Amino acid sequence: LTVTGAKGTSTEKAKLDVIFVVDVSGSMDDALDLWNNKLDSAKSAINTMAESLSKNKKLDVTYSLVSFSGSNRGVDLKWDDA
């Protein structure tokens, strides 16, 4: 994953809000290979992107992480129809 851009300067950093949305349902335990499952791969991608953005001295980055599992545990929530 590569992130590029030409915003901000070292004295006037561009503000960037990054929201990571991560599936933490049971299917994320499925193996991708002998060493990693889907969740491990997602975590690695998030770390790689955060490290890449943090190296850019022209950015002021704020991170948020939202997780979901896709289960409402049998409760009928009208607003939770995704």
PDB file of C-alpha atoms in Angstrom:
ATOM      1  CA  LEU A   1       0.000   0.000   0.000  1.00  0.00           C
ATOM      2  CA  THR A   2       1.453   3.327  -1.057  1.00  0.00           C
ATOM      3  CA  VAL A   3       0.094   6.725  -0.106  1.00  0.00           C
ATOM      4  CA  THR A   4       1.232   9.791  -2.030  1.00  0.00           C
ATOM      5  CA  GLY A   5       0.181  13.385  -2.349  1.00  0.00           C
ATOM      6  CA  ALA A   6       1.424  16.946  -2.408  1.00  0.00           C
ATOM      7  CA  LYS A   7      -0.464  18.715   0.366  1.00  0.00           C
ATOM      8  CA  GLY A   8       0.881  20.816   3.213  1.00  0.00           C
ATOM      9  CA  THR A   9       4.331  22.086   4.047  1.00  0.00           C
ATOM     10  CA  SER A  10       6.701  21.422   6.912  1.00  0.00           C
ATOM     11  CA  THR A  11       5.549  24.648   8.569  1.00  0.00           C
ATOM     12  CA  GLU A  12       1.833  24.473   7.636  1.00  0.00           C
ATOM     13  CA  LYS A  13       0.888  20.828   7.799  1.00  0.00           C
ATOM     14  CA  ALA A  14      -2.205  19.580   5.996  1.00  0.00           C
ATOM     15  CA  LYS A  15      -4.742  18.028   8.337  1.00  0.00           C
ATOM     16  CA  LEU A  16      -5.794  14.501   7.467  1.00  0.00           C
ATOM     17  CA  ASP A  17      -8.388  12.380   9.239  1.00  0.00           C
ATOM     18  CA  VAL A  18      -8.066   8.644   8.639  1.00  0.00           C
ATOM     19  CA  ILE A  19     -10.734   6.172   9.693  1.00  0.00           C
ATOM     20  CA  PHE A  20      -9.940   2.478   9.560  1.00  0.00           C
ATOM     21  CA  VAL A  21     -12.998   0.213   9.463  1.00  0.00           C
ATOM     22  CA  VAL A  22     -12.171  -3.364  10.450  1.00  0.00           C
ATOM     23  CA  ASP A  23     -14.275  -6.503  10.260  1.00  0.00           C
ATOM     24  CA  VAL A  24     -13.627  -8.535  13.422  1.00  0.00           C
ATOM     25  CA  SER A  25     -16.223 -11.233  12.740  1.00  0.00           C
ATOM     26  CA  GLY A  26     -15.426 -14.910  12.941  1.00  0.00           C
ATOM     27  CA  SER A  27     -14.644 -15.119   9.219  1.00  0.00           C
ATOM     28  CA  MET A  28     -11.596 -12.914   9.811  1.00  0.00           C
ATOM     29  CA  ASP A  29     -10.010 -15.933  11.503  1.00  0.00           C
ATOM     30  CA  ASP A  30      -9.937 -17.693   8.116  1.00  0.00           C
ATOM     31  CA  ALA A  31      -6.395 -18.513   7.061  1.00  0.00           C
ATOM     32  CA  LEU A  32      -4.780 -16.705   4.155  1.00  0.00           C
ATOM     33  CA  ASP A  33      -1.653 -18.816   4.300  1.00  0.00           C
ATOM     34  CA  LEU A  34       0.230 -20.935   6.853  1.00  0.00           C
ATOM     35  CA  TRP A  35       1.117 -17.937   9.024  1.00  0.00           C
ATOM     36  CA  ASN A  36      -1.599 -15.309   8.656  1.00  0.00           C
ATOM     37  CA  ASN A  37      -5.344 -15.044   8.864  1.00  0.00           C
ATOM     38  CA  LYS A  38      -7.501 -12.265   7.403  1.00  0.00           C
ATOM     39  CA  LEU A  39      -7.403 -10.191  10.595  1.00  0.00           C
ATOM     40  CA  ASP A  40      -3.605 -10.425  10.784  1.00  0.00           C
ATOM     41  CA  SER A  41      -3.442  -9.173   7.194  1.00  0.00           C
ATOM     42  CA  ALA A  42      -5.813  -6.279   7.956  1.00  0.00           C
ATOM     43  CA  LYS A  43      -3.756  -5.286  11.007  1.00  0.00           C
ATOM     44  CA  SER A  44      -0.583  -5.361   8.941  1.00  0.00           C
ATOM     45  CA  ALA A  45      -2.135  -3.164   6.226  1.00  0.00           C
ATOM     46  CA  ILE A  46      -3.321  -0.655   8.832  1.00  0.00           C
ATOM     47  CA  ASN A  47       0.127  -0.513  10.442  1.00  0.00           C
ATOM     48  CA  THR A  48       1.816  -0.079   7.054  1.00  0.00           C
ATOM     49  CA  MET A  49      -0.478   2.767   6.058  1.00  0.00           C
ATOM     50  CA  ALA A  50      -0.179   4.513   9.446  1.00  0.00           C
ATOM     51  CA  GLU A  51       3.619   4.245   9.333  1.00  0.00           C
ATOM     52  CA  SER A  52       3.683   5.608   5.779  1.00  0.00           C
ATOM     53  CA  LEU A  53       1.491   8.582   6.664  1.00  0.00           C
ATOM     54  CA  SER A  54       3.421   9.260   9.879  1.00  0.00           C
ATOM     55  CA  LYS A  55       6.654   9.592   7.901  1.00  0.00           C
ATOM     56  CA  ASN A  56       5.189  12.471   5.900  1.00  0.00           C
ATOM     57  CA  LYS A  57       6.287  15.546   7.842  1.00  0.00           C
ATOM     58  CA  LYS A  58       3.848  17.708   5.858  1.00  0.00           C
ATOM     59  CA  LEU A  59       0.785  15.998   7.358  1.00  0.00           C
ATOM     60  CA  ASP A  60      -0.989  16.308  10.696  1.00  0.00           C
ATOM     61  CA  VAL A  61      -2.787  12.953  10.830  1.00  0.00           C
ATOM     62  CA  THR A  62      -5.537  11.899  13.227  1.00  0.00           C
ATOM     63  CA  TYR A  63      -6.492   8.221  13.284  1.00  0.00           C
ATOM     64  CA  SER A  64      -9.693   6.475  14.290  1.00  0.00           C
ATOM     65  CA  LEU A  65     -10.585   2.801  14.194  1.00  0.00           C
ATOM     66  CA  VAL A  66     -14.078   1.353  14.000  1.00  0.00           C
ATOM     67  CA  SER A  67     -14.649  -2.370  14.279  1.00  0.00           C
ATOM     68  CA  PHE A  68     -17.709  -4.416  13.445  1.00  0.00           C
ATOM     69  CA  SER A  69     -18.653  -8.071  13.552  1.00  0.00           C
ATOM     70  CA  GLY A  70     -21.877  -8.110  11.557  1.00  0.00           C
ATOM     71  CA  SER A  71     -23.884  -9.584  14.380  1.00  0.00           C
ATOM     72  CA  ASN A  72     -26.627  -7.830  16.308  1.00  0.00           C
ATOM     73  CA  ARG A  73     -26.981 -10.824  18.665  1.00  0.00           C
ATOM     74  CA  GLY A  74     -30.660 -11.329  17.804  1.00  0.00           C
ATOM     75  CA  VAL A  75     -31.731  -7.802  18.756  1.00  0.00           C
ATOM     76  CA  ASP A  76     -33.874  -6.100  16.106  1.00  0.00           C
ATOM     77  CA  LEU A  77     -32.350  -2.648  15.712  1.00  0.00           C
ATOM     78  CA  LYS A  78     -34.094  -0.729  12.941  1.00  0.00           C
ATOM     79  CA  TRP A  79     -31.023   1.434  12.283  1.00  0.00           C
ATOM     80  CA  ASP A  80     -28.705  -1.612  12.084  1.00  0.00           C
ATOM     81  CA  ASP A  81     -29.704  -3.076   8.743  1.00  0.00           C
ATOM     82  CA  ALA A  82     -26.292  -3.253   7.100  1.00  0.00           C
TER      83      ALA A  82
END
